[in-house]
């Protein structure tokens, strides 16, 4: 949520590099943007509302000064929290005397009291944001301290979560600090990058240093890390990242979403290429825990729910699931014998992260199933399993979802002492997905999308392991098509939701060849009898289906396969309804605020 990027080094086109970096981070927030650059002893700020991808650096508006030569610049692409989408609320923000500039990702919870205090001292506020207080506090402390000490003192006053970057007019330094929101330093040859996410600087360097909570970094011609509380210097390890540049680019695809859907030909196989010993060790932890909780938010929350069905079916084992945001209300059940498993693509989602912090405080063991190595969840966890999906940049999660499902399937089989059987199933699933994803298949789904694109509502039903996937299918449709979509357990329809069905309403039925098949078909018939337009996602056709999307029979991995045609449908609907599938309105890729 919100993208941050900065450059400090010998190059003199720092602002241009920042614009380029921000464009790569746009998936994190895209309602407004801005850049602060240091030239001739001044910090100048340029801001706009709208998407940074629409900004043409070679043909800037006359008032834009970003072409001036400079070697230090920082920028921000915003997802609004406090204050509407206006130029004034866009970051960076100045202090009153314009000597300090700041960009911020996160939420400062005590900003109102700080603002009142600073107003009384004569500070002038130009925005409605929570961020501006930080710049003003630094100006205040700088009366008696150097810039590094002033930043430290300002930070000590903040309550909440933040990743901040600070520049000041009279020093050639870039200062960054974090608590709860991601910030990574990229170390190039005599140059440094700071960003919210690695793909933003991947074309310049793969050598990264992670900033942990309550740490700050000061960059001039060298880089120094400090513990904010003690002031002690920290020796940071430089980690080499093995992502390639292409994996973070669209290539020949028109959108990241379709690129990432297509990559599922390979990602399942990659996900299950894990160290068997580690998988068996984690299976043992699950078996010996006095209660296992799988948590996640949004799509990852649906995957967590799917996990509980998988563990029940494959391993005859009970696991609990809840959303990260609901976990605090469950914490009374957590003890030092519990195991908490977080599912997350980014490894940064604030609600999931808070749940892990609670679990850790209670002495529980924590496992993260994540895509981003070195992320906050990775570092707080006792064990991490990397899903190896490569950078996922479209806001709507696709390849990370199915890779997470594959890992949970593997773990469920490992818990049943049938790891090899699980692996064979998933290798087979990967090759079935490879066969399924072809232009003819996409054409068949486009035909359906054209038929239903103008509907106001649609529904998805599933039973057993397909129920969480019905919920996930609804999220996919909501996020990118903006059609009202809801997922239901098929058997629940008759208890209320069936009242919503009327002539022609599209209803997707996820049907697998398992013990749930006959009942979910009966539910589809009930919807069909009330005029619903039944779209069957199933290995076999059935007379109740008005439109049939054939999927291979995947056995216990069917949910992984069944979600893919709905991802494609959501993508096609987004295009037909002229929505940008990569940047849906009101959303951001990584939700680092609560
Ligand atoms: O990075 P995470 O997996 O923790 O993100 C969790 C959710 O914000 C995420 O799955 C969200 O629901 C996606 N936009 C869904 O496509």
XYZ file of C-alpha atoms and ligand atoms in Angstrom:
610
model
C 0.000 0.000 0.000
C 1.707 3.149 -1.319
C 4.920 2.763 -3.266
C 8.127 4.403 -2.131
C 11.298 4.714 -4.195
C 14.498 6.728 -3.737
C 17.883 7.036 -5.402
C 21.202 8.297 -4.000
C 24.356 7.932 -6.055
C 26.594 9.407 -8.721
C 23.992 9.536 -11.512
C 22.563 12.983 -12.129
C 19.117 11.912 -13.335
C 17.866 10.856 -9.899
C 14.328 12.199 -10.486
C 14.003 10.241 -13.719
C 15.164 7.058 -11.945
C 12.612 7.694 -9.216
C 9.809 8.130 -11.766
C 10.847 4.854 -13.408
C 10.969 3.085 -10.052
C 7.593 4.445 -9.003
C 6.044 3.263 -12.253
C 7.110 -0.252 -11.277
C 5.525 0.163 -7.860
C 2.303 1.632 -9.138
C 0.405 -1.563 -8.254
C 0.841 -0.541 -4.591
C -1.190 2.668 -4.955
C -2.210 4.781 -7.892
C -4.372 7.731 -6.960
C -1.618 10.372 -6.929
C 2.159 10.625 -6.870
C 5.043 12.987 -6.241
C 8.823 13.338 -6.269
C 11.186 15.349 -4.072
C 14.627 16.121 -5.472
C 17.618 17.826 -3.981
C 19.166 20.483 -6.237
C 21.359 23.463 -5.367
C 20.804 23.195 -1.619
C 17.026 23.075 -1.965
C 14.499 20.307 -1.796
C 11.935 20.802 -4.521
C 8.708 18.845 -4.773
C 6.570 18.046 -7.783
C 3.164 16.293 -7.335
C 0.221 15.252 -9.481
C -3.033 13.424 -8.985
C -3.712 10.405 -11.182
C -1.560 7.487 -12.258
C 2.176 7.924 -12.577
C 2.068 5.639 -15.621
C 0.271 8.480 -17.434
C 3.207 10.830 -16.823
C 5.550 11.301 -19.786
C 8.967 12.278 -18.443
C 10.106 13.472 -21.891
C 7.149 15.826 -22.283
C 6.439 17.143 -18.816
C 4.063 20.032 -18.123
C 5.804 23.451 -18.101
C 5.711 23.798 -14.296
C 7.468 20.432 -13.794
C 11.132 20.748 -12.755
C 11.985 17.053 -12.659
C 14.440 17.324 -15.545
C 16.905 19.302 -13.415
C 20.121 17.403 -12.692
C 20.291 15.876 -9.223
C 21.760 12.841 -7.518
C 19.314 12.471 -4.669
C 15.565 12.076 -5.114
C 12.672 10.180 -3.557
C 9.085 9.600 -4.605
C 5.764 8.131 -3.584
C 2.758 6.646 -5.349
C -0.250 7.013 -3.036
C -3.184 4.890 -1.914
C -5.169 7.434 0.074
C -5.897 6.783 3.740
C -6.070 10.148 5.519
C -7.353 12.923 3.276
C -8.887 12.763 -0.180
C -7.125 12.424 -3.493
C -5.734 15.942 -3.971
C -2.370 17.392 -4.939
C -2.042 18.789 -1.398
C -2.501 15.333 0.118
C -0.124 13.621 -2.312
C 3.372 12.917 -0.973
C 6.111 14.153 -0.515
C 5.234 16.645 2.205
C 7.319 19.601 3.305
C 7.935 20.917 6.778
C 6.733 24.492 7.281
C 10.118 26.014 6.372
C 10.418 23.670 3.373
C 13.783 22.399 4.600
C 12.525 18.856 5.205
C 10.629 16.583 2.828
C 9.066 13.286 3.712
C 7.275 10.350 2.085
C 5.389 7.843 4.191
C 3.612 4.513 3.865
C 1.452 3.485 6.830
C -0.746 5.266 9.341
C 0.278 7.549 12.204
C -2.418 6.908 14.793
C -1.649 9.862 17.094
C -1.367 12.444 14.312
C -4.243 14.610 15.555
C -2.672 15.294 18.941
C 0.732 15.842 17.331
C -0.787 18.220 14.799
C -2.533 20.231 17.528
C 0.708 20.453 19.490
C 2.665 21.594 16.410
C -0.014 24.093 15.364
C 0.272 25.711 18.760
C 3.986 26.121 18.085
C 3.200 27.929 14.837
C 3.643 25.132 12.281
C 1.496 25.505 9.156
C -0.237 22.465 7.682
C -1.109 22.239 4.012
C -2.641 18.775 3.806
C -5.192 16.612 5.629
C -2.726 13.735 5.907
C -1.342 12.053 8.995
C 2.099 12.221 7.343
C 2.719 15.952 7.469
C 3.253 15.901 11.253
C 6.434 13.866 10.747
C 8.083 16.545 8.592
C 7.060 19.222 11.095
C 8.329 17.233 14.076
C 11.692 16.780 12.367
C 11.898 20.538 11.724
C 11.100 21.159 15.393
C 13.780 18.758 16.701
C 16.311 20.023 14.181
C 16.464 23.308 16.087
C 18.725 21.542 18.639
C 19.919 18.381 16.879
C 21.484 17.118 13.696
C 19.184 15.622 11.078
C 19.739 11.978 12.080
C 19.003 12.667 15.736
C 15.989 14.803 14.769
C 14.507 11.965 12.714
C 15.070 9.598 15.647
C 13.383 11.955 18.076
C 10.453 12.510 15.725
C 9.994 8.771 15.259
C 9.948 8.202 19.002
C 6.808 10.360 19.104
C 4.928 8.315 16.481
C 2.305 5.696 17.211
C 1.315 3.408 14.346
C 2.973 1.756 11.409
C 5.254 3.476 8.979
C 7.951 3.330 6.362
C 9.372 6.798 5.899
C 12.028 8.475 3.810
C 13.430 11.865 4.752
C 15.481 14.405 2.824
C 16.656 17.759 4.072
C 17.866 20.861 2.276
C 21.187 21.325 4.050
C 22.501 17.742 3.955
C 23.226 15.287 1.210
C 21.641 12.408 3.077
C 18.719 10.118 2.599
C 17.278 8.757 5.834
C 14.785 5.913 6.028
C 13.036 4.233 8.948
C 10.424 1.559 9.372
C 7.940 0.030 11.744
C 5.432 -2.358 10.220
C 5.624 -1.241 6.566
C 8.194 -2.644 4.141
C 11.361 -0.873 3.060
C 14.320 -2.447 1.309
C 17.702 -0.992 0.406
C 19.241 -1.993 -2.927
C 23.034 -1.708 -3.046
C 24.482 -1.004 -6.476
C 27.994 0.056 -7.480
C 28.524 3.239 -5.398
C 24.793 3.872 -5.502
C 21.786 3.021 -3.364
C 18.091 2.542 -3.917
C 15.378 2.383 -1.298
C 12.004 0.940 -2.230
C 8.876 -0.683 -0.855
C 9.444 -3.710 -3.045
C 12.410 -5.301 -4.789
C 11.158 -5.359 -8.434
C 11.382 -1.558 -8.470
C 15.196 -1.627 -8.537
C 15.814 -5.119 -9.887
C 17.199 -3.783 -13.178
C 20.027 -2.009 -11.283
C 20.932 -4.462 -8.556
C 20.001 -7.790 -6.982
C 21.878 -7.053 -3.770
C 19.476 -6.060 -1.048
C 19.492 -5.194 2.631
C 16.261 -5.480 4.585
C 15.311 -2.817 7.070
C 13.634 -4.373 10.117
C 11.125 -2.774 12.441
C 12.476 0.017 14.629
C 15.552 0.396 12.496
C 16.731 3.317 10.421
C 19.242 3.694 7.665
C 21.324 6.719 6.738
C 22.641 6.867 3.191
C 25.175 9.351 1.827
C 28.223 7.916 0.069
C 27.908 4.875 2.322
C 25.057 3.123 4.066
C 24.674 2.763 7.842
C 21.922 0.977 9.734
C 20.906 1.837 13.312
C 18.589 0.501 15.964
C 16.273 3.452 16.611
C 15.734 2.737 20.310
C 19.338 2.083 21.384
C 21.082 4.108 18.688
C 23.448 1.147 18.157
C 24.885 0.528 14.718
C 23.727 -2.674 13.022
C 25.776 -4.819 10.651
C 23.483 -5.709 7.769
C 23.883 -8.758 5.603
C 23.652 -8.152 1.867
C 21.294 -10.748 0.391
C 21.411 -11.658 -3.285
C 17.968 -11.995 -4.862
C 17.482 -14.565 -7.611
C 14.420 -12.995 -9.318
C 15.131 -12.067 -12.914
C 14.191 -8.708 -14.387
C 11.824 -10.201 -16.991
C 9.763 -11.928 -14.324
C 8.817 -8.485 -12.988
C 7.911 -7.080 -16.434
C 4.821 -7.528 -18.594
C 6.795 -8.680 -21.651
C 4.476 -9.240 -24.611
C 1.372 -9.472 -22.429
C -1.034 -6.515 -22.352
C -1.495 -6.807 -18.584
C 0.239 -8.388 -15.614
C -2.990 -10.183 -14.707
C -3.101 -12.261 -17.893
C 0.666 -12.816 -17.762
C 0.356 -14.135 -14.223
C -2.671 -16.312 -15.065
C -0.676 -17.823 -17.940
C 2.349 -18.434 -15.733
C 0.311 -21.006 -13.810
C 1.495 -23.414 -16.489
C 4.791 -23.420 -14.551
C 4.183 -22.026 -11.092
C 2.511 -25.083 -9.545
C 5.453 -27.257 -10.523
C 7.835 -24.663 -9.082
C 5.875 -24.334 -5.845
C 6.012 -28.019 -5.042
C 9.730 -28.237 -5.659
C 10.456 -28.078 -1.921
C 12.839 -29.725 0.466
C 10.983 -32.930 1.489
C 12.659 -33.026 4.876
C 11.444 -29.537 5.672
C 7.897 -30.352 4.522
C 7.873 -33.464 6.729
C 9.246 -31.478 9.675
C 6.459 -28.920 9.306
C 3.920 -31.737 8.974
C 5.208 -33.056 12.302
C 4.735 -29.577 13.837
C 1.130 -29.558 12.577
C 0.518 -33.032 13.993
C 2.006 -32.253 17.381
C 0.500 -28.771 17.823
C -2.401 -28.371 20.260
C -4.381 -26.474 17.677
C -3.332 -25.183 14.276
C -4.708 -21.915 12.916
C -4.392 -20.946 9.259
C -4.857 -17.243 8.652
C -4.790 -14.856 5.720
C -6.646 -11.885 4.284
C -8.705 -11.556 1.126
C -7.752 -14.248 -1.335
C -5.157 -15.632 1.067
C -7.987 -15.938 3.631
C -9.936 -18.059 1.144
C -6.868 -20.210 0.594
C -6.636 -20.626 4.375
C -10.245 -21.843 4.427
C -9.484 -24.221 1.561
C -6.654 -25.516 3.742
C -9.078 -26.579 6.449
C -11.055 -28.627 3.899
C -7.861 -30.173 2.526
C -6.550 -31.158 5.945
C -9.909 -32.644 6.862
C -10.230 -34.620 3.650
C -6.660 -35.710 3.031
C -5.216 -35.930 6.536
C -8.376 -36.268 8.673
C -7.027 -33.441 10.764
C -8.851 -30.436 12.154
C -7.320 -27.022 11.567
C -8.936 -23.689 12.393
C -9.106 -20.793 9.979
C -9.882 -17.142 10.268
C -9.032 -13.860 8.581
C -5.987 -11.996 9.842
C -8.230 -9.120 10.904
C -10.440 -11.443 12.992
C -7.580 -13.290 14.650
C -7.253 -10.870 17.600
C -10.703 -12.044 18.757
C -9.507 -15.680 18.679
C -6.286 -15.078 20.543
C -7.587 -16.462 23.815
C -7.304 -19.938 22.302
C -3.631 -19.495 21.436
C -1.015 -21.002 23.733
C 2.661 -21.815 23.487
C 1.614 -25.179 22.046
C -0.345 -23.705 19.144
C 0.852 -23.409 15.569
C -0.210 -20.412 13.494
C 0.191 -20.616 9.715
C 0.061 -17.371 7.745
C -0.785 -17.391 4.049
C 0.342 -14.309 2.168
C 1.695 -13.358 -1.210
C 3.457 -10.202 -0.057
C 4.350 -11.269 3.476
C 3.480 -7.702 4.482
C -0.311 -7.578 4.960
C -0.821 -5.613 8.178
C -3.753 -7.647 9.549
C -1.967 -10.957 9.016
C 1.248 -9.531 10.400
C -0.520 -8.331 13.535
C -1.977 -11.804 13.997
C 1.513 -13.298 13.835
C 2.795 -10.778 16.356
C 0.000 -11.798 18.732
C 0.772 -15.475 18.180
C 4.479 -14.902 18.840
C 3.725 -13.024 22.067
C 1.702 -16.006 23.231
C 4.667 -18.280 22.528
C 3.011 -20.062 19.589
C 5.092 -21.340 16.693
C 4.619 -19.486 13.443
C 4.874 -20.753 9.864
C 4.521 -18.445 6.862
C 3.581 -19.637 3.388
C 4.657 -16.620 1.373
C 5.930 -15.455 -1.982
C 8.280 -12.678 -0.943
C 11.480 -13.831 0.724
C 12.792 -11.462 3.354
C 9.349 -9.955 3.908
C 8.141 -9.042 7.399
C 6.308 -12.354 7.831
C 9.361 -14.272 6.678
C 11.476 -12.637 9.338
C 9.057 -13.083 12.219
C 8.387 -16.766 11.448
C 9.912 -19.913 12.905
C 9.533 -21.552 9.497
C 8.814 -20.175 6.035
C 7.763 -21.972 2.893
C 8.335 -19.899 -0.241
C 5.742 -20.521 -2.904
C 8.212 -19.474 -5.646
C 5.590 -17.837 -7.872
C 7.941 -14.984 -8.866
C 6.829 -11.351 -8.596
C 3.031 -11.013 -8.646
C 2.174 -7.463 -9.673
C -1.483 -7.460 -10.706
C -3.611 -6.460 -7.740
C -5.815 -9.506 -8.292
C -3.916 -12.506 -7.026
C -3.837 -15.478 -9.402
C -0.594 -17.450 -9.626
C 0.208 -16.863 -5.941
C -3.241 -18.213 -5.006
C -2.813 -21.517 -6.805
C 0.794 -21.870 -5.617
C -0.378 -21.374 -2.000
C -3.080 -23.988 -2.582
C -0.443 -26.373 -3.920
C 1.684 -25.954 -0.778
C -1.294 -26.590 1.519
C -2.153 -29.677 -0.528
C 1.416 -30.890 -0.151
C 1.320 -30.302 3.613
C -2.007 -32.101 3.966
C -0.572 -35.134 2.150
C 2.598 -34.926 4.256
C 0.445 -34.966 7.408
C -1.203 -38.131 6.106
C 2.289 -39.616 5.548
C 1.590 -39.617 1.829
C 3.921 -36.882 0.630
C 4.887 -38.770 -2.529
C 1.234 -39.297 -3.449
C 0.643 -35.559 -2.976
C 3.595 -34.707 -5.173
C 2.444 -37.035 -7.950
C -1.035 -35.483 -7.800
C 0.360 -31.957 -8.037
C 2.806 -32.737 -10.847
C -0.152 -34.178 -12.745
C -2.181 -31.037 -11.914
C 0.598 -28.809 -13.252
C 0.627 -30.644 -16.550
C -3.199 -30.542 -16.791
C -3.107 -26.766 -16.272
C -0.467 -26.528 -18.971
C -2.768 -28.340 -21.431
C -5.806 -26.331 -20.371
C -4.350 -22.832 -20.811
C -4.406 -22.364 -24.569
C -5.840 -19.701 -26.942
C -8.923 -21.815 -27.788
C -9.761 -22.145 -24.121
C -9.404 -18.402 -23.605
C -11.618 -17.803 -26.675
C -14.348 -20.008 -25.160
C -14.241 -17.951 -21.945
C -14.241 -14.669 -23.873
C -17.431 -15.803 -25.617
C -19.073 -16.258 -22.219
C -17.738 -12.927 -20.960
C -19.340 -11.154 -23.941
C -22.660 -12.789 -23.089
C -22.726 -11.805 -19.416
C -20.731 -8.562 -19.322
C -23.720 -6.272 -18.750
C -25.195 -8.106 -15.769
C -25.343 -6.293 -12.465
C -24.896 -9.348 -10.271
C -23.562 -12.841 -10.486
C -23.130 -15.735 -8.088
C -20.730 -18.605 -7.626
C -21.572 -21.813 -5.804
C -19.401 -24.667 -4.615
C -19.485 -27.456 -2.072
C -16.763 -29.033 0.047
C -13.334 -27.999 -1.211
C -14.978 -25.945 -3.949
C -16.776 -23.731 -1.434
C -13.683 -21.632 -0.549
C -12.977 -21.430 -4.273
C -16.507 -20.074 -4.850
C -15.673 -17.317 -2.359
C -12.359 -16.707 -4.091
C -14.038 -16.669 -7.522
C -16.377 -13.953 -6.264
C -13.439 -11.825 -5.079
C -11.789 -12.135 -8.490
C -14.979 -11.052 -10.277
C -15.592 -8.159 -7.858
C -12.067 -6.778 -7.958
C -11.592 -6.415 -11.665
C -15.026 -6.545 -13.335
C -16.829 -4.457 -10.647
C -19.858 -6.691 -11.160
C -21.536 -7.484 -7.871
C -20.498 -11.095 -7.255
C -21.023 -13.391 -4.282
C -19.890 -16.872 -3.478
C -22.009 -19.347 -1.551
C -21.895 -22.882 -0.273
C -24.387 -24.520 -2.652
C -26.381 -26.011 0.199
C -26.859 -22.608 1.797
C -28.742 -21.125 -1.156
C -32.100 -22.449 -0.103
C -31.705 -20.800 3.291
C -31.838 -17.288 1.876
C -29.676 -16.322 -1.089
C -31.856 -18.133 -3.624
C -34.267 -15.191 -3.263
C -31.713 -13.211 -5.289
C -32.058 -15.425 -8.349
C -34.208 -14.220 -11.218
C -34.326 -14.642 -14.967
C -30.919 -14.724 -16.607
C -28.756 -14.082 -13.503
C -25.391 -15.775 -14.147
C -24.505 -18.425 -11.577
C -21.221 -20.289 -11.814
C -21.279 -23.792 -10.330
C -17.879 -25.272 -9.461
C -18.349 -29.017 -9.790
C -15.755 -31.717 -9.152
C -16.023 -35.452 -9.613
C -16.124 -36.143 -5.912
C -18.623 -36.907 -3.158
C -20.110 -33.404 -3.449
C -20.978 -33.655 -7.145
C -24.612 -34.755 -6.945
C -25.553 -32.195 -4.326
C -23.936 -29.252 -6.040
C -25.612 -30.275 -9.304
C -28.944 -30.342 -7.415
C -28.202 -26.837 -6.136
C -27.472 -25.705 -9.695
C -30.779 -27.234 -10.807
C -32.567 -25.276 -8.050
C -31.011 -22.057 -9.382
C -31.789 -23.032 -12.992
C -35.454 -23.678 -12.097
C -35.696 -20.070 -10.914
C -34.357 -18.692 -14.168
C -30.641 -18.519 -13.302
C -28.157 -18.886 -16.173
C -25.964 -21.781 -15.087
C -22.302 -21.767 -16.001
C -20.797 -25.130 -15.119
C -17.058 -25.351 -14.406
C -16.717 -29.100 -14.418
C -14.908 -32.048 -15.993
C -18.224 -33.290 -17.455
C -21.124 -31.537 -19.106
C -24.593 -31.706 -17.558
C -27.995 -30.795 -18.956
C -28.465 -28.096 -16.310
C -25.483 -26.134 -17.634
C -26.409 -23.297 -19.986
C -22.685 -22.796 -20.606
C -20.045 -25.409 -19.908
C -16.407 -24.651 -19.160
C -14.594 -27.945 -19.219
C -11.827 -28.442 -16.679
C -9.603 -31.480 -16.233
C -10.474 -33.769 -13.339
C -7.887 -32.917 -10.686
C -8.988 -35.187 -7.806
C -8.084 -33.508 -4.515
C -6.312 -30.746 -6.472
C -9.518 -29.822 -8.345
C -9.957 -26.503 -6.505
C -6.591 -25.385 -7.889
C -7.752 -26.111 -11.432
C -11.326 -24.831 -11.046
C -10.355 -21.305 -10.058
C -8.318 -20.722 -13.218
C -11.213 -20.345 -15.709
C -12.845 -17.871 -13.314
C -9.610 -15.860 -13.207
C -9.738 -15.743 -17.011
C -13.408 -14.793 -16.983
C -12.770 -11.966 -14.510
C -9.930 -10.700 -16.699
C -12.053 -10.783 -19.876
C -14.965 -9.065 -18.124
C -12.625 -6.311 -16.906
C -11.451 -5.651 -20.459
C -14.972 -5.716 -21.934
C -16.138 -3.283 -19.250
C -13.114 -1.077 -19.949
C -11.563 -1.499 -16.514
C -7.830 -1.740 -15.993
C -7.455 -5.269 -14.585
C -4.022 -4.551 -13.132
C -5.122 -1.516 -11.137
C -8.678 -1.930 -9.920
C -10.286 1.105 -8.348
C -9.908 1.646 -4.586
C -7.496 -1.267 -4.184
C -3.765 -1.720 -3.767
C -1.620 -4.809 -4.071
C -0.155 -4.977 -0.641
C -2.375 -3.817 2.214
C 0.036 -2.583 4.840
C -2.498 -0.533 6.784
C -5.092 -1.861 9.203
O -0.174 -10.187 0.143
P -1.302 -10.961 0.745
O -1.478 -12.279 0.112
O -1.194 -11.073 2.239
O -2.583 -10.101 0.427
C -3.828 -10.420 0.989
C -4.961 -9.763 0.258
O -4.852 -8.366 0.337
C -4.998 -10.179 -1.204
O -5.130 -11.548 -1.353
C -6.194 -9.488 -1.929
O -7.394 -9.978 -1.451
C -6.046 -9.689 -3.430
N -6.204 -8.434 -4.088
C -7.041 -10.615 -4.002
O -6.900 -10.801 -5.366
